[in-house]
């Protein structure tokens, strides 16, 4: 009997001690990690202000590669949300929602500091779980960005939850640490350029019939100009032979911007998708069977190629080009700035989680103003075709294109409040047109 009484007393003492310690313990918990990245401040802010890249740098797929993610709410900023499910108990199900992103993309680079808050729902103990991300410039020249990721949780008077703070340096700390490490790797794959002055928009293009010549040149303005003029001369001769007219400004489609050479297509939109070549009618919207190349000689006019292009005459081919969403930006600058603009668009798309494939859907630019021989400046619209994107970039209001407006980008509808106007179409191609830099 005495032994049983001693056991009961001991259990009561343990229970009282458990209650006393639980009451004394803090009603909240936190853990944090920091890392410095050598990357543009705005890019770091943007990639953390949306969740489209979270599956790439979040730690969850390291635990379970089959983790399924869904996205809801705005594509960017406050209200953006991602949810996940997994059969792996360590991952389970949960969600993150952006509840704060200050001071905003337009001011973040100037201020050099920012705070982003993710509200977290998952199986961890506690409530009001959140991940606070603080960004600030660092380094002797302030070229680094210090990223501090802090997990915070409230326990209230739930004593069991309070004791769980003893394990906060387990899964929560690992989540923060490995997410920051993966973030560094993802940022390293993005062109480290500053796109602060970029004002892009997402537009929807429609397929357009074009005549084009594939060419290459050394990476100098002079060589690119010569190659472009030669291609335009060939296209002009083909248009006259076909009896078609130019339907818009000249387009340059980038294939490869190499270390020494620029490989590209010079294209001209035409007014019809039906062509008569070698006495036979062809519909560009319905490509025929491609003929295998023998490599011995150029393909004969009327031959369909593997890329859906129709050989018209010599180096000139025809096909339907474009169609779908693109990320577009205007620029008034030297054509030598075009490669940097393409990098800006690619970096912007990557930090915002827009999908693109430059191999199958190549970037292109359209001349809106010829190069001024006195200043060397020209006008361009630069486009990055997207395989997935929301209807608008942050801050862009969706609206249809103005009725009857011309569209150098072959725009079917425009999801931006900017004009899609273009200079009047020329009746024929002139080799003196401004060259696009490679």
Tab-separated table of C-alpha atoms in Angstrom:
chain	number	residue	atom	x	y	z
A	1	UNK	CA	0.000	0.000	0.000
A	2	UNK	CA	2.808	2.376	0.919
A	3	UNK	CA	4.565	1.579	-2.370
A	4	UNK	CA	1.444	2.495	-4.358
A	5	UNK	CA	1.092	5.739	-2.362
A	6	UNK	CA	4.714	6.628	-3.096
A	7	UNK	CA	4.151	6.062	-6.825
A	8	UNK	CA	1.037	8.267	-6.811
A	9	UNK	CA	2.870	11.045	-4.940
A	10	UNK	CA	5.798	10.807	-7.366
A	11	UNK	CA	3.446	11.060	-10.352
A	12	UNK	CA	1.713	14.063	-8.782
A	13	UNK	CA	5.063	15.765	-8.234
A	14	UNK	CA	6.037	15.110	-11.869
A	15	UNK	CA	2.688	16.465	-13.057
A	16	UNK	CA	3.043	19.583	-10.913
A	17	UNK	CA	6.595	20.079	-12.157
A	18	UNK	CA	5.368	19.629	-15.758
A	19	UNK	CA	2.668	22.272	-15.189
A	20	UNK	CA	5.017	24.722	-13.464
A	21	UNK	CA	7.697	24.420	-16.167
A	22	UNK	CA	5.074	24.651	-18.915
A	23	UNK	CA	3.611	27.833	-17.420
A	24	UNK	CA	7.048	29.380	-17.036
A	25	UNK	CA	8.143	28.499	-20.576
A	26	UNK	CA	7.641	31.220	-23.261
A	27	UNK	CA	4.372	31.173	-25.145
A	28	UNK	CA	6.173	31.564	-28.460
A	29	UNK	CA	9.188	30.221	-30.289
A	30	UNK	CA	11.498	31.182	-33.136
A	31	UNK	CA	14.505	30.026	-35.093
A	32	UNK	CA	16.394	31.814	-37.838
A	33	UNK	CA	19.181	31.402	-40.370
A	34	UNK	CA	20.936	33.902	-42.626
A	35	UNK	CA	22.848	33.717	-45.862
A	36	UNK	CA	24.541	36.287	-48.092
A	37	UNK	CA	24.010	36.049	-51.840
A	38	UNK	CA	25.870	37.866	-54.583
A	39	UNK	CA	22.849	38.764	-56.660
A	40	UNK	CA	20.747	41.727	-57.703
A	41	UNK	CA	18.587	42.965	-54.802
A	42	UNK	CA	15.405	43.320	-56.850
A	43	UNK	CA	15.707	39.776	-58.180
A	44	UNK	CA	16.005	38.327	-54.662
A	45	UNK	CA	12.952	40.325	-53.587
A	46	UNK	CA	10.900	39.236	-56.604
A	47	UNK	CA	11.626	35.519	-56.330
A	48	UNK	CA	10.530	35.542	-52.670
A	49	UNK	CA	7.405	37.624	-53.383
A	50	UNK	CA	5.778	34.828	-55.357
A	51	UNK	CA	5.665	31.043	-54.973
A	52	UNK	CA	6.085	29.858	-58.562
A	53	UNK	CA	9.769	29.047	-57.923
A	54	UNK	CA	9.186	27.730	-54.394
A	55	UNK	CA	9.062	24.068	-55.551
A	56	UNK	CA	12.573	24.620	-56.951
A	57	UNK	CA	14.204	26.065	-53.843
A	58	UNK	CA	11.939	24.871	-51.019
A	59	UNK	CA	13.161	21.823	-49.145
A	60	UNK	CA	9.936	19.806	-49.521
A	61	UNK	CA	10.834	18.045	-52.771
A	62	UNK	CA	14.153	17.025	-51.252
A	63	UNK	CA	12.088	14.956	-48.804
A	64	UNK	CA	9.644	13.761	-51.443
A	65	UNK	CA	10.239	14.416	-55.176
A	66	UNK	CA	6.567	13.578	-55.802
A	67	UNK	CA	5.248	16.423	-53.659
A	68	UNK	CA	2.354	18.069	-55.535
A	69	UNK	CA	2.019	21.857	-55.492
A	70	UNK	CA	-0.976	23.995	-56.404
A	71	UNK	CA	-1.145	27.781	-56.679
A	72	UNK	CA	-3.976	30.192	-55.992
A	73	UNK	CA	-4.630	33.873	-55.434
A	74	UNK	CA	-2.570	36.578	-57.169
A	75	UNK	CA	0.526	35.407	-58.997
A	76	UNK	CA	2.657	37.887	-57.046
A	77	UNK	CA	2.591	39.754	-53.752
A	78	UNK	CA	0.103	39.770	-50.880
A	79	UNK	CA	-2.484	37.015	-51.253
A	80	UNK	CA	-0.330	34.710	-53.366
A	81	UNK	CA	-0.628	31.158	-52.042
A	82	UNK	CA	0.822	27.731	-52.633
A	83	UNK	CA	-0.444	24.462	-51.167
A	84	UNK	CA	1.183	21.048	-51.186
A	85	UNK	CA	0.335	17.434	-50.533
A	86	UNK	CA	2.590	14.425	-50.071
A	87	UNK	CA	2.352	10.818	-48.956
A	88	UNK	CA	5.597	11.347	-47.071
A	89	UNK	CA	4.680	12.033	-43.430
A	90	UNK	CA	7.617	14.427	-43.074
A	91	UNK	CA	6.092	16.637	-45.775
A	92	UNK	CA	2.378	15.973	-45.343
A	93	UNK	CA	0.076	18.765	-46.410
A	94	UNK	CA	0.243	22.484	-45.878
A	95	UNK	CA	0.193	25.934	-47.401
A	96	UNK	CA	2.048	29.244	-47.500
A	97	UNK	CA	0.379	32.617	-48.080
A	98	UNK	CA	2.135	35.953	-48.550
A	99	UNK	CA	0.699	38.398	-46.001
A	100	UNK	CA	3.270	41.173	-46.379
A	101	UNK	CA	5.770	42.321	-48.985
A	102	UNK	CA	7.194	45.719	-48.240
A	103	UNK	CA	8.177	48.192	-49.541
A	104	UNK	CA	7.128	46.959	-53.003
A	105	UNK	CA	9.085	46.158	-56.161
A	106	UNK	CA	9.266	49.773	-57.363
A	107	UNK	CA	11.030	50.993	-54.201
A	108	UNK	CA	12.952	48.023	-52.904
A	109	UNK	CA	16.196	48.641	-54.789
A	110	UNK	CA	16.300	52.293	-53.749
A	111	UNK	CA	15.690	51.568	-50.077
A	112	UNK	CA	17.956	48.535	-49.951
A	113	UNK	CA	15.865	46.673	-47.366
A	114	UNK	CA	12.661	44.670	-47.398
A	115	UNK	CA	10.450	42.373	-45.362
A	116	UNK	CA	8.290	39.553	-46.698
A	117	UNK	CA	6.007	37.459	-44.497
A	118	UNK	CA	4.668	34.007	-45.335
A	119	UNK	CA	1.796	32.629	-43.229
A	120	UNK	CA	2.316	28.895	-42.730
A	121	UNK	CA	-0.255	26.159	-42.204
A	122	UNK	CA	0.998	22.619	-41.642
A	123	UNK	CA	1.209	19.884	-39.048
A	124	UNK	CA	3.754	21.550	-36.776
A	125	UNK	CA	2.610	22.445	-33.257
A	126	UNK	CA	1.381	25.923	-32.406
A	127	UNK	CA	-0.623	28.572	-34.201
A	128	UNK	CA	0.030	31.848	-36.023
A	129	UNK	CA	2.964	30.139	-37.703
A	130	UNK	CA	4.848	32.419	-40.040
A	131	UNK	CA	8.121	32.769	-41.890
A	132	UNK	CA	9.562	36.268	-41.864
A	133	UNK	CA	12.130	37.065	-44.546
A	134	UNK	CA	14.317	40.129	-44.095
A	135	UNK	CA	16.495	41.466	-46.897
A	136	UNK	CA	19.244	44.052	-46.572
A	137	UNK	CA	22.288	45.100	-48.508
A	138	UNK	CA	25.595	43.917	-47.103
A	139	UNK	CA	29.280	43.711	-47.928
A	140	UNK	CA	31.855	46.479	-48.122
A	141	UNK	CA	30.415	47.796	-51.386
A	142	UNK	CA	26.832	46.713	-50.567
A	143	UNK	CA	26.767	44.408	-53.568
A	144	UNK	CA	25.665	41.437	-51.501
A	145	UNK	CA	22.171	40.744	-50.195
A	146	UNK	CA	21.783	39.345	-46.693
A	147	UNK	CA	18.724	37.097	-46.536
A	148	UNK	CA	17.468	36.281	-43.051
A	149	UNK	CA	14.674	33.721	-42.809
A	150	UNK	CA	12.991	33.511	-39.411
A	151	UNK	CA	10.354	30.981	-38.355
A	152	UNK	CA	8.018	32.228	-35.619
A	153	UNK	CA	5.156	30.475	-33.846
A	154	UNK	CA	2.771	31.200	-30.961
A	155	UNK	CA	1.775	28.542	-28.419
A	156	UNK	CA	-0.617	30.395	-26.115
A	157	UNK	CA	-1.576	28.427	-22.989
A	158	UNK	CA	-1.317	25.056	-24.712
A	159	UNK	CA	1.383	23.501	-22.537
A	160	UNK	CA	2.001	20.620	-24.945
A	161	UNK	CA	2.668	23.135	-27.717
A	162	UNK	CA	4.982	25.082	-25.401
A	163	UNK	CA	7.078	21.982	-24.849
A	164	UNK	CA	7.296	21.522	-28.614
A	165	UNK	CA	9.536	24.608	-28.762
A	166	UNK	CA	12.270	22.287	-27.476
A	167	UNK	CA	12.182	20.704	-30.943
A	168	UNK	CA	11.960	23.929	-32.942
A	169	UNK	CA	15.567	23.440	-33.973
A	170	UNK	CA	14.546	20.201	-35.659
A	171	UNK	CA	12.204	20.282	-38.671
A	172	UNK	CA	11.495	24.061	-38.638
A	173	UNK	CA	15.199	24.908	-38.486
A	174	UNK	CA	15.989	22.375	-41.224
A	175	UNK	CA	13.204	23.839	-43.385
A	176	UNK	CA	14.715	27.325	-43.055
A	177	UNK	CA	18.333	26.265	-43.483
A	178	UNK	CA	17.893	24.069	-46.535
A	179	UNK	CA	15.454	26.456	-48.194
A	180	UNK	CA	18.038	29.235	-47.968
A	181	UNK	CA	20.734	26.951	-49.356
A	182	UNK	CA	18.572	25.913	-52.294
A	183	UNK	CA	17.617	29.551	-52.904
A	184	UNK	CA	21.278	30.355	-53.511
A	185	UNK	CA	21.483	27.628	-56.143
A	186	UNK	CA	18.352	28.790	-57.955
A	187	UNK	CA	19.535	32.408	-57.995
A	188	UNK	CA	22.866	31.298	-59.433
A	189	UNK	CA	21.004	29.951	-62.497
A	190	UNK	CA	19.375	33.340	-63.216
A	191	UNK	CA	21.227	36.040	-65.200
A	192	UNK	CA	22.550	38.481	-62.594
A	193	UNK	CA	21.334	41.655	-64.262
A	194	UNK	CA	19.493	44.650	-62.892
A	195	UNK	CA	16.057	45.058	-64.464
A	196	UNK	CA	14.922	47.899	-62.218
A	197	UNK	CA	14.130	50.139	-65.202
A	198	UNK	CA	12.336	47.366	-67.082
A	199	UNK	CA	8.619	47.952	-67.639
A	200	UNK	CA	7.436	44.683	-69.172
A	201	UNK	CA	3.953	43.520	-70.006
A	202	UNK	CA	2.367	40.242	-71.012
A	203	UNK	CA	0.651	40.301	-74.388
A	204	UNK	CA	-1.028	37.613	-76.457
A	205	UNK	CA	0.168	37.168	-80.023
A	206	UNK	CA	-1.530	35.478	-82.915
A	207	UNK	CA	0.173	33.357	-85.599
A	208	UNK	CA	1.563	35.397	-88.490
A	209	UNK	CA	2.821	34.332	-91.914
A	210	UNK	CA	6.428	35.417	-92.488
A	211	UNK	CA	9.185	35.093	-95.009
A	212	UNK	CA	12.560	34.606	-93.383
A	213	UNK	CA	16.228	33.942	-93.966
A	214	UNK	CA	18.397	32.126	-91.439
A	215	UNK	CA	21.827	33.700	-91.153
A	216	UNK	CA	24.777	34.301	-88.850
A	217	UNK	CA	27.346	37.033	-88.290
A	218	UNK	CA	30.193	37.960	-86.019
A	219	UNK	CA	29.070	39.769	-82.885
A	220	UNK	CA	29.681	43.275	-84.183
A	221	UNK	CA	27.111	45.826	-85.276
A	222	UNK	CA	28.779	46.119	-88.670
A	223	UNK	CA	28.708	42.395	-89.399
A	224	UNK	CA	25.141	42.005	-88.141
A	225	UNK	CA	24.049	44.962	-90.292
A	226	UNK	CA	25.603	43.451	-93.407
A	227	UNK	CA	24.003	40.047	-92.770
A	228	UNK	CA	20.628	41.671	-92.086
A	229	UNK	CA	20.728	43.794	-95.243
A	230	UNK	CA	21.680	40.788	-97.364
A	231	UNK	CA	18.767	38.783	-95.935
A	232	UNK	CA	16.325	41.629	-96.489
A	233	UNK	CA	17.435	41.937	-100.108
A	234	UNK	CA	16.717	38.242	-100.649
A	235	UNK	CA	13.324	38.502	-98.922
A	236	UNK	CA	12.390	41.564	-100.997
A	237	UNK	CA	13.158	39.675	-104.207
A	238	UNK	CA	11.128	36.671	-103.023
A	239	UNK	CA	8.126	38.873	-102.155
A	240	UNK	CA	8.115	40.376	-105.641
A	241	UNK	CA	8.351	36.923	-107.185
A	242	UNK	CA	5.495	35.619	-105.009
A	243	UNK	CA	3.347	38.705	-105.507
A	244	UNK	CA	2.892	39.347	-101.781
A	245	UNK	CA	3.391	42.483	-99.726
A	246	UNK	CA	4.928	43.265	-96.364
A	247	UNK	CA	2.396	43.345	-93.515
A	248	UNK	CA	4.497	44.789	-90.690
A	249	UNK	CA	7.946	45.827	-89.521
A	250	UNK	CA	10.998	43.630	-89.864
A	251	UNK	CA	11.515	40.999	-87.145
A	252	UNK	CA	14.741	39.466	-85.863
A	253	UNK	CA	14.463	36.030	-84.227
A	254	UNK	CA	17.410	34.994	-82.060
A	255	UNK	CA	18.676	31.427	-82.394
A	256	UNK	CA	22.005	31.607	-80.568
A	257	UNK	CA	23.979	34.493	-79.147
A	258	UNK	CA	27.358	32.785	-78.924
A	259	UNK	CA	30.762	33.944	-77.776
A	260	UNK	CA	31.851	34.923	-81.272
A	261	UNK	CA	28.864	34.566	-83.578
A	262	UNK	CA	25.232	35.608	-83.551
A	263	UNK	CA	22.865	33.126	-85.242
A	264	UNK	CA	19.461	34.547	-86.098
A	265	UNK	CA	16.560	34.724	-88.554
A	266	UNK	CA	15.584	37.891	-90.386
A	267	UNK	CA	11.817	37.743	-90.917
A	268	UNK	CA	9.222	39.909	-92.609
A	269	UNK	CA	5.461	39.471	-92.015
A	270	UNK	CA	3.452	39.085	-95.203
A	271	UNK	CA	-0.187	39.681	-96.081
A	272	UNK	CA	-1.191	36.086	-96.839
A	273	UNK	CA	-0.640	32.564	-95.544
A	274	UNK	CA	-1.294	31.019	-98.970
A	275	UNK	CA	1.646	31.027	-101.388
A	276	UNK	CA	2.159	29.788	-104.928
A	277	UNK	CA	5.615	28.281	-105.226
A	278	UNK	CA	6.874	26.545	-108.387
A	279	UNK	CA	3.342	26.634	-109.792
A	280	UNK	CA	1.746	24.923	-106.779
A	281	UNK	CA	-0.367	26.437	-104.001
A	282	UNK	CA	0.680	25.944	-100.371
A	283	UNK	CA	-1.124	26.794	-97.137
A	284	UNK	CA	1.344	27.772	-94.404
A	285	UNK	CA	-1.215	26.966	-91.708
A	286	UNK	CA	-1.149	23.303	-92.780
A	287	UNK	CA	2.497	22.236	-93.200
A	288	UNK	CA	3.059	19.163	-95.306
A	289	UNK	CA	5.328	16.170	-94.777
A	290	UNK	CA	8.942	17.196	-94.173
A	291	UNK	CA	11.455	15.896	-96.695
A	292	UNK	CA	14.711	14.516	-95.305
A	293	UNK	CA	17.691	16.603	-96.343
A	294	UNK	CA	20.430	14.876	-98.342
A	295	UNK	CA	22.968	17.540	-97.408
A	296	UNK	CA	24.273	17.564	-100.977
A	297	UNK	CA	22.372	20.656	-102.107
A	298	UNK	CA	19.820	23.186	-100.996
A	299	UNK	CA	16.226	22.001	-100.766
A	300	UNK	CA	14.107	22.713	-103.810
A	301	UNK	CA	11.367	25.372	-103.707
A	302	UNK	CA	8.113	23.864	-102.442
A	303	UNK	CA	9.874	21.518	-99.984
A	304	UNK	CA	8.558	21.349	-96.435
A	305	UNK	CA	11.222	21.371	-93.719
A	306	UNK	CA	11.124	19.775	-90.268
A	307	UNK	CA	10.344	23.068	-88.529
A	308	UNK	CA	7.165	23.511	-90.562
A	309	UNK	CA	8.821	25.966	-92.934
A	310	UNK	CA	8.291	25.970	-96.697
A	311	UNK	CA	11.328	26.560	-98.926
A	312	UNK	CA	10.396	29.455	-101.214
A	313	UNK	CA	13.490	30.442	-103.158
A	314	UNK	CA	17.171	30.010	-102.375
A	315	UNK	CA	17.725	30.972	-98.722
A	316	UNK	CA	14.180	32.315	-98.283
A	317	UNK	CA	11.573	30.178	-96.512
A	318	UNK	CA	8.051	30.835	-95.248
A	319	UNK	CA	6.152	29.686	-92.174
A	320	UNK	CA	3.600	30.649	-89.574
A	321	UNK	CA	5.376	32.281	-86.647
A	322	UNK	CA	4.501	33.327	-83.111
A	323	UNK	CA	1.181	32.751	-81.359
A	324	UNK	CA	0.602	32.714	-77.594
A	325	UNK	CA	1.715	34.770	-74.624
A	326	UNK	CA	4.930	36.770	-74.666
A	327	UNK	CA	6.752	38.990	-72.200
A	328	UNK	CA	7.263	42.284	-74.029
A	329	UNK	CA	9.288	45.420	-73.367
A	330	UNK	CA	9.986	48.587	-75.361
A	331	UNK	CA	13.400	50.168	-75.681
A	332	UNK	CA	14.913	53.229	-77.275
A	333	UNK	CA	18.620	52.530	-77.425
A	334	UNK	CA	21.512	51.366	-79.529
A	335	UNK	CA	20.915	47.967	-81.132
A	336	UNK	CA	23.978	46.848	-79.160
A	337	UNK	CA	21.708	46.920	-76.069
A	338	UNK	CA	19.339	44.270	-77.416
A	339	UNK	CA	21.227	41.264	-75.927
A	340	UNK	CA	21.049	42.871	-72.476
A	341	UNK	CA	17.317	43.500	-72.909
A	342	UNK	CA	16.807	39.832	-73.763
A	343	UNK	CA	18.701	38.872	-70.592
A	344	UNK	CA	16.539	41.285	-68.571
A	345	UNK	CA	13.372	39.643	-69.851
A	346	UNK	CA	14.718	36.158	-69.151
A	347	UNK	CA	15.751	37.125	-65.607
A	348	UNK	CA	12.375	38.764	-64.960
A	349	UNK	CA	10.547	35.672	-66.209
A	350	UNK	CA	12.676	33.362	-64.057
A	351	UNK	CA	12.238	35.310	-60.819
A	352	UNK	CA	8.480	35.512	-61.384
A	353	UNK	CA	8.128	31.846	-62.312
A	354	UNK	CA	7.076	32.328	-65.942
A	355	UNK	CA	7.930	29.292	-68.071
A	356	UNK	CA	9.765	29.685	-71.371
A	357	UNK	CA	11.911	27.600	-73.719
A	358	UNK	CA	14.265	29.652	-75.936
A	359	UNK	CA	15.073	26.584	-78.027
A	360	UNK	CA	11.544	25.860	-79.235
A	361	UNK	CA	10.061	29.353	-78.749
A	362	UNK	CA	12.847	31.754	-79.608
A	363	UNK	CA	13.006	35.381	-78.414
A	364	UNK	CA	12.555	38.026	-81.091
A	365	UNK	CA	12.480	41.778	-81.565
A	366	UNK	CA	10.643	44.138	-83.863
A	367	UNK	CA	11.961	47.429	-85.222
A	368	UNK	CA	9.666	50.341	-84.374
A	369	UNK	CA	12.040	53.173	-85.326
A	370	UNK	CA	15.056	52.926	-87.617
A	371	UNK	CA	18.450	53.690	-86.145
A	372	UNK	CA	19.239	57.407	-86.246
A	373	UNK	CA	22.624	57.720	-88.016
A	374	UNK	CA	23.462	60.753	-85.877
A	375	UNK	CA	22.755	59.213	-82.476
A	376	UNK	CA	22.978	55.491	-83.209
A	377	UNK	CA	19.676	55.019	-81.341
A	378	UNK	CA	16.715	53.036	-82.584
A	379	UNK	CA	13.326	51.866	-81.343
A	380	UNK	CA	12.508	48.225	-80.624
A	381	UNK	CA	9.926	45.954	-79.091
A	382	UNK	CA	11.590	42.892	-77.579
A	383	UNK	CA	9.637	39.685	-76.954
A	384	UNK	CA	10.206	36.540	-74.919
A	385	UNK	CA	7.652	33.821	-75.810
A	386	UNK	CA	6.170	32.152	-72.730
A	387	UNK	CA	4.882	28.602	-72.367
A	388	UNK	CA	3.156	29.541	-69.093
A	389	UNK	CA	2.425	32.880	-67.490
A	390	UNK	CA	-0.405	34.697	-65.730
A	391	UNK	CA	-2.492	37.188	-67.687
A	392	UNK	CA	-0.505	40.178	-66.468
A	393	UNK	CA	2.712	41.171	-64.726
A	394	UNK	CA	2.432	42.786	-61.263
A	395	UNK	CA	0.803	46.189	-61.562
A	396	UNK	CA	-0.475	45.534	-65.070
A	397	UNK	CA	-4.198	45.875	-65.741
A	398	UNK	CA	-5.744	43.507	-68.255
A	399	UNK	CA	-7.580	45.097	-71.165
A	400	UNK	CA	-8.139	44.234	-74.824
A	401	UNK	CA	-6.084	45.774	-77.597
A	402	UNK	CA	-7.448	48.979	-79.102
A	403	UNK	CA	-9.674	48.234	-82.069
A	404	UNK	CA	-7.987	48.733	-85.404
A	405	UNK	CA	-4.543	49.372	-83.959
A	406	UNK	CA	-1.527	48.103	-85.827
A	407	UNK	CA	0.677	45.687	-83.955
A	408	UNK	CA	4.360	45.112	-84.697
A	409	UNK	CA	4.324	42.138	-82.311
A	410	UNK	CA	1.395	40.576	-84.140
A	411	UNK	CA	-0.664	41.258	-81.033
A	412	UNK	CA	-4.110	39.692	-80.876
A	413	UNK	CA	-4.992	41.060	-77.467
A	414	UNK	CA	-3.027	43.120	-75.002
A	415	UNK	CA	-3.181	42.673	-71.241
A	416	UNK	CA	-1.519	45.959	-70.439
A	417	UNK	CA	-2.498	49.552	-70.286
A	418	UNK	CA	0.153	50.539	-72.833
A	419	UNK	CA	-0.509	51.244	-76.497
A	420	UNK	CA	0.200	48.544	-79.031
A	421	UNK	CA	0.549	51.001	-81.893
A	422	UNK	CA	3.233	50.617	-84.536
A	423	UNK	CA	4.531	52.549	-87.519
A	424	UNK	CA	2.699	52.094	-90.792
A	425	UNK	CA	3.591	48.967	-92.719
A	426	UNK	CA	6.039	49.396	-95.575
A	427	UNK	CA	5.107	48.311	-99.087
A	428	UNK	CA	8.417	46.488	-99.535
A	429	UNK	CA	11.513	45.610	-97.582
A	430	UNK	CA	14.378	48.061	-97.759
A	431	UNK	CA	17.907	46.769	-97.092
A	432	UNK	CA	18.707	50.093	-95.483
A	433	UNK	CA	16.509	49.198	-92.530
A	434	UNK	CA	18.219	49.388	-89.176
A	435	UNK	CA	20.140	46.300	-88.123
A	436	UNK	CA	19.438	44.416	-84.973
A	437	UNK	CA	22.444	43.745	-82.805
A	438	UNK	CA	23.518	40.274	-81.997
